PDB file of C-alpha atoms in Angstrom:
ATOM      1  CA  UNK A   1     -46.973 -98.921 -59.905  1.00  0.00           C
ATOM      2  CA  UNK A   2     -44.430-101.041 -62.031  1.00  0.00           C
ATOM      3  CA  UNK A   3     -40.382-100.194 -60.632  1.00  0.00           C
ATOM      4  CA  UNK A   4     -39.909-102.504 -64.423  1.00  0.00           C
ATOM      5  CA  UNK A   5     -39.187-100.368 -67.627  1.00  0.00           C
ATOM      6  CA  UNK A   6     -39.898-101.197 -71.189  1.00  0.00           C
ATOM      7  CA  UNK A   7     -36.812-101.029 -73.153  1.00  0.00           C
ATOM      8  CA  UNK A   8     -36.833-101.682 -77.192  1.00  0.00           C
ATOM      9  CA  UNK A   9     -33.975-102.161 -79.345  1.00  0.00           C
ATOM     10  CA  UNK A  10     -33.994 -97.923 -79.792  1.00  0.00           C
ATOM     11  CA  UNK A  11     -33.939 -97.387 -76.524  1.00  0.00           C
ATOM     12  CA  UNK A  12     -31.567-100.173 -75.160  1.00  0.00           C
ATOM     13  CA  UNK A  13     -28.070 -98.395 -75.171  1.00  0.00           C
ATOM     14  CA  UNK A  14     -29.467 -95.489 -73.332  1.00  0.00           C
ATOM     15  CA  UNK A  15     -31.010 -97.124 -70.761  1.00  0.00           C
ATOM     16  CA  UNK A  16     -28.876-100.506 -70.121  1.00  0.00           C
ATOM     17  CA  UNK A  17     -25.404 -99.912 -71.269  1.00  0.00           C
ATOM     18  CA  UNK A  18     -25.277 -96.174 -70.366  1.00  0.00           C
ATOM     19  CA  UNK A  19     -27.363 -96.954 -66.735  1.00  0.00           C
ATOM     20  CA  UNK A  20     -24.773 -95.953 -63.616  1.00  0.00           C
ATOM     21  CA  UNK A  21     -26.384 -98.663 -61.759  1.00  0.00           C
ATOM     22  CA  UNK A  22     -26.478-102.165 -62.662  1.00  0.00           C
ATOM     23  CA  UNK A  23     -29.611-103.218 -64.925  1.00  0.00           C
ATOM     24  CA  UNK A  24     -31.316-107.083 -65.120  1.00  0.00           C
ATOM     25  CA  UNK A  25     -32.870-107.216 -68.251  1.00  0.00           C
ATOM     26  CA  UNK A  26     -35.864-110.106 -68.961  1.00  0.00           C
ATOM     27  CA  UNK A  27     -35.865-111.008 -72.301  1.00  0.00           C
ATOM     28  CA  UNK A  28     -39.387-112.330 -73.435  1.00  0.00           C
ATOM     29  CA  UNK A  29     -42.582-113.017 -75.326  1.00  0.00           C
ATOM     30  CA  UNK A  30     -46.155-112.658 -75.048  1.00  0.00           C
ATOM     31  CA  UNK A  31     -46.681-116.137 -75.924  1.00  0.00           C
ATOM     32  CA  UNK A  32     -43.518-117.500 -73.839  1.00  0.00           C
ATOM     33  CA  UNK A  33     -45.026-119.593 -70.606  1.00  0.00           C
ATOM     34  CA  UNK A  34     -41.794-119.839 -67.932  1.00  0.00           C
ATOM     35  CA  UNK A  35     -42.282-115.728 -69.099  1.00  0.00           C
ATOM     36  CA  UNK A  36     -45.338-115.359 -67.644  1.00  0.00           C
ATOM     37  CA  UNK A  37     -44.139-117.384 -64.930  1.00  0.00           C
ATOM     38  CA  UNK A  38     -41.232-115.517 -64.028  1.00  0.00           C
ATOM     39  CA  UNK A  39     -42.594-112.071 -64.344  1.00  0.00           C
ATOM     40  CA  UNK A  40     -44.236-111.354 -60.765  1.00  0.00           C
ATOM     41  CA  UNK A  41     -40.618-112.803 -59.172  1.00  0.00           C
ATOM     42  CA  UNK A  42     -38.948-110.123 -61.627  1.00  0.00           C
ATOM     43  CA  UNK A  43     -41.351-107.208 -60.877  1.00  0.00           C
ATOM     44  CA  UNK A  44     -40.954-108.094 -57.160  1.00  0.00           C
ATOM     45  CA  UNK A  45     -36.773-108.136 -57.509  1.00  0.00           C
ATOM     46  CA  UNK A  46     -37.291-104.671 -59.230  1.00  0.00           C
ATOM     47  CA  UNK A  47     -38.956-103.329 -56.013  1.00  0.00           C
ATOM     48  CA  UNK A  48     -37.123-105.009 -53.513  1.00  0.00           C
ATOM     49  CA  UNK A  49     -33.746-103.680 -55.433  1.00  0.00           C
ATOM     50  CA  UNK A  50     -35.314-100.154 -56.226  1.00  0.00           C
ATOM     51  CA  UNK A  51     -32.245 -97.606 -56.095  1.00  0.00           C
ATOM     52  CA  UNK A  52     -29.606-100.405 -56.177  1.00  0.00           C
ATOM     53  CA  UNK A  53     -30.649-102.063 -59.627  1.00  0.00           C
ATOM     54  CA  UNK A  54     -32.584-101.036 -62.603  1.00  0.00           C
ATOM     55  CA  UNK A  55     -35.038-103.515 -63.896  1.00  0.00           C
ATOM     56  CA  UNK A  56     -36.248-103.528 -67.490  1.00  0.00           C
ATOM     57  CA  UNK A  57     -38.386-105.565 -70.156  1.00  0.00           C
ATOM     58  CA  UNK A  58     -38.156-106.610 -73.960  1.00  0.00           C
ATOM     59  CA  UNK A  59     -40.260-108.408 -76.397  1.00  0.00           C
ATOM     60  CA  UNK A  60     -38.106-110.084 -78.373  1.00  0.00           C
ATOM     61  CA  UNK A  61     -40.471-110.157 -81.157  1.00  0.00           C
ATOM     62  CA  UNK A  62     -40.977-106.871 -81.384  1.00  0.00           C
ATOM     63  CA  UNK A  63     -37.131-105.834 -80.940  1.00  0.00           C
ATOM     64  CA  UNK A  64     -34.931-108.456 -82.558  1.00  0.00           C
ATOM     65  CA  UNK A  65     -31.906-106.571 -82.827  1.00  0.00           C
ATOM     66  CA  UNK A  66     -30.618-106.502 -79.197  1.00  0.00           C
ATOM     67  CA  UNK A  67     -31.475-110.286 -78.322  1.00  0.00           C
ATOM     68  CA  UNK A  68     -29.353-111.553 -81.318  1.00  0.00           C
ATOM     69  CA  UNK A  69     -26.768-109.331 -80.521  1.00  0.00           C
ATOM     70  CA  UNK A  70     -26.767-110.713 -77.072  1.00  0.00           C
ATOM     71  CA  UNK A  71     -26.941-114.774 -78.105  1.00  0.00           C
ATOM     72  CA  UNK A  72     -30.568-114.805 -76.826  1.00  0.00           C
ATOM     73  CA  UNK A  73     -31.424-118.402 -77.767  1.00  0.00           C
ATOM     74  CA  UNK A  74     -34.186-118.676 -75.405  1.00  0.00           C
ATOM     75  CA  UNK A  75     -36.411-116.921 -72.923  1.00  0.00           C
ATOM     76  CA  UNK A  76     -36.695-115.980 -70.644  1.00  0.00           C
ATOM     77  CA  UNK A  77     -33.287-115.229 -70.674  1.00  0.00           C
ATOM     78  CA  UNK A  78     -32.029-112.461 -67.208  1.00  0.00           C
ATOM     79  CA  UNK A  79     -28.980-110.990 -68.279  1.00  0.00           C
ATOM     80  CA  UNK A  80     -27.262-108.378 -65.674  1.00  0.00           C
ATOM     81  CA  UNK A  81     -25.209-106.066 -66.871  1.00  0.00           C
ATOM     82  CA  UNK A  82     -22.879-103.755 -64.906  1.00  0.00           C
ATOM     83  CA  UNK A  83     -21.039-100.828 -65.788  1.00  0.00           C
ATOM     84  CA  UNK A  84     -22.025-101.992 -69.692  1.00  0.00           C
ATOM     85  CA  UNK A  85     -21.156-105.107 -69.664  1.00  0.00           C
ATOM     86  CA  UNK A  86     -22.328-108.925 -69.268  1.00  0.00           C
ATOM     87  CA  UNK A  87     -21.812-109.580 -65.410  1.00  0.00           C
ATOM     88  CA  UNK A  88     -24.484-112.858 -65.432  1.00  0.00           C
ATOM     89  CA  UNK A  89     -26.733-114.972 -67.698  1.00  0.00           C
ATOM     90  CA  UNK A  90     -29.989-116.565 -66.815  1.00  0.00           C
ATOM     91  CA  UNK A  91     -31.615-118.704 -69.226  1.00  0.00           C
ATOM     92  CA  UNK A  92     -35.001-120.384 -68.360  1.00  0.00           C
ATOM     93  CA  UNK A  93     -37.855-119.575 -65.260  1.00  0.00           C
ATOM     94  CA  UNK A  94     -35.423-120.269 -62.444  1.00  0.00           C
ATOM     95  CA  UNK A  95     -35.915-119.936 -58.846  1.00  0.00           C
ATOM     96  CA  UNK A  96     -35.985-116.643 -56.769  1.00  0.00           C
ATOM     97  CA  UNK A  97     -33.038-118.016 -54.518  1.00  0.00           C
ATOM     98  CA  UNK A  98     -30.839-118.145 -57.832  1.00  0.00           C
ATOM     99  CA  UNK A  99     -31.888-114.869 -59.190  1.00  0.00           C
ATOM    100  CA  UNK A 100     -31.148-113.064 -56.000  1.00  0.00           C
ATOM    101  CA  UNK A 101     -27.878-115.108 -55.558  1.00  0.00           C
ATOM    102  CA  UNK A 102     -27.042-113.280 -59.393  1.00  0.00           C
ATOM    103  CA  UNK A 103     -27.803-109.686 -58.782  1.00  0.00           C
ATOM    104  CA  UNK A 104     -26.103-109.712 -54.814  1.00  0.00           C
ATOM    105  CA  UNK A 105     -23.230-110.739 -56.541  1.00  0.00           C
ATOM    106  CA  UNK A 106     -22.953-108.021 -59.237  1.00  0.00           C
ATOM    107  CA  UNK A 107     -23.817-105.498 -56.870  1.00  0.00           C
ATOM    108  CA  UNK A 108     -21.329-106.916 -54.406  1.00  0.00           C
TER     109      UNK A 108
END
């Protein structure tokens, strides 16, 4: 059982900006490499954080609306939001260490 949501461009508002607990969004792509690479290391954040931080998903092909609105340049791209708002960016397949080192510190 997946603790990551789907999110589209519809849905985003609702379930990032209006989340009382901080989110981590993954932006990515089917096709996108470092994506694939980074998903099991988000899916296992999104357990190990379950209750503290929300974890959700979007294709940026399939919802271009939010990424540009966001500067997504490239993915995978982490951002955390808290309380509606850009606390970090991640750009790129980076290591676990650094991710956790992100979200501690917006939920600090």
């Amino acid at each position: 059982m997946s603790n990551v949501v789907e999110v589209s461009d519809q849905s985003f508002e609702q379930e990032v900006i209006n989340s009382a607990t901080p989110v981590l969004i993954d932006f990515w792509a089917p096709w996108c490499g470092p994506c694939k690479a980074i998903a099991p290391v988000v899916e296992e954040l999104a357990g190990s954080y379950a209750g503290k931080l929300k974890v959700v998903k979007m294709n940026v092909d399939d919802n271009p609306q939010t990424p540009s609105r966001y500067g997504v340049r490239g993915i995978p791209n982490l951002i955390l939001f808290k309380g509606g708002e850009v606390a970090e960016q991640i750009v790129g397949a980076v290591p676990r260490a650094q991710l956790v080192r992100a979200i501690d510190d917006a939920l600090a």
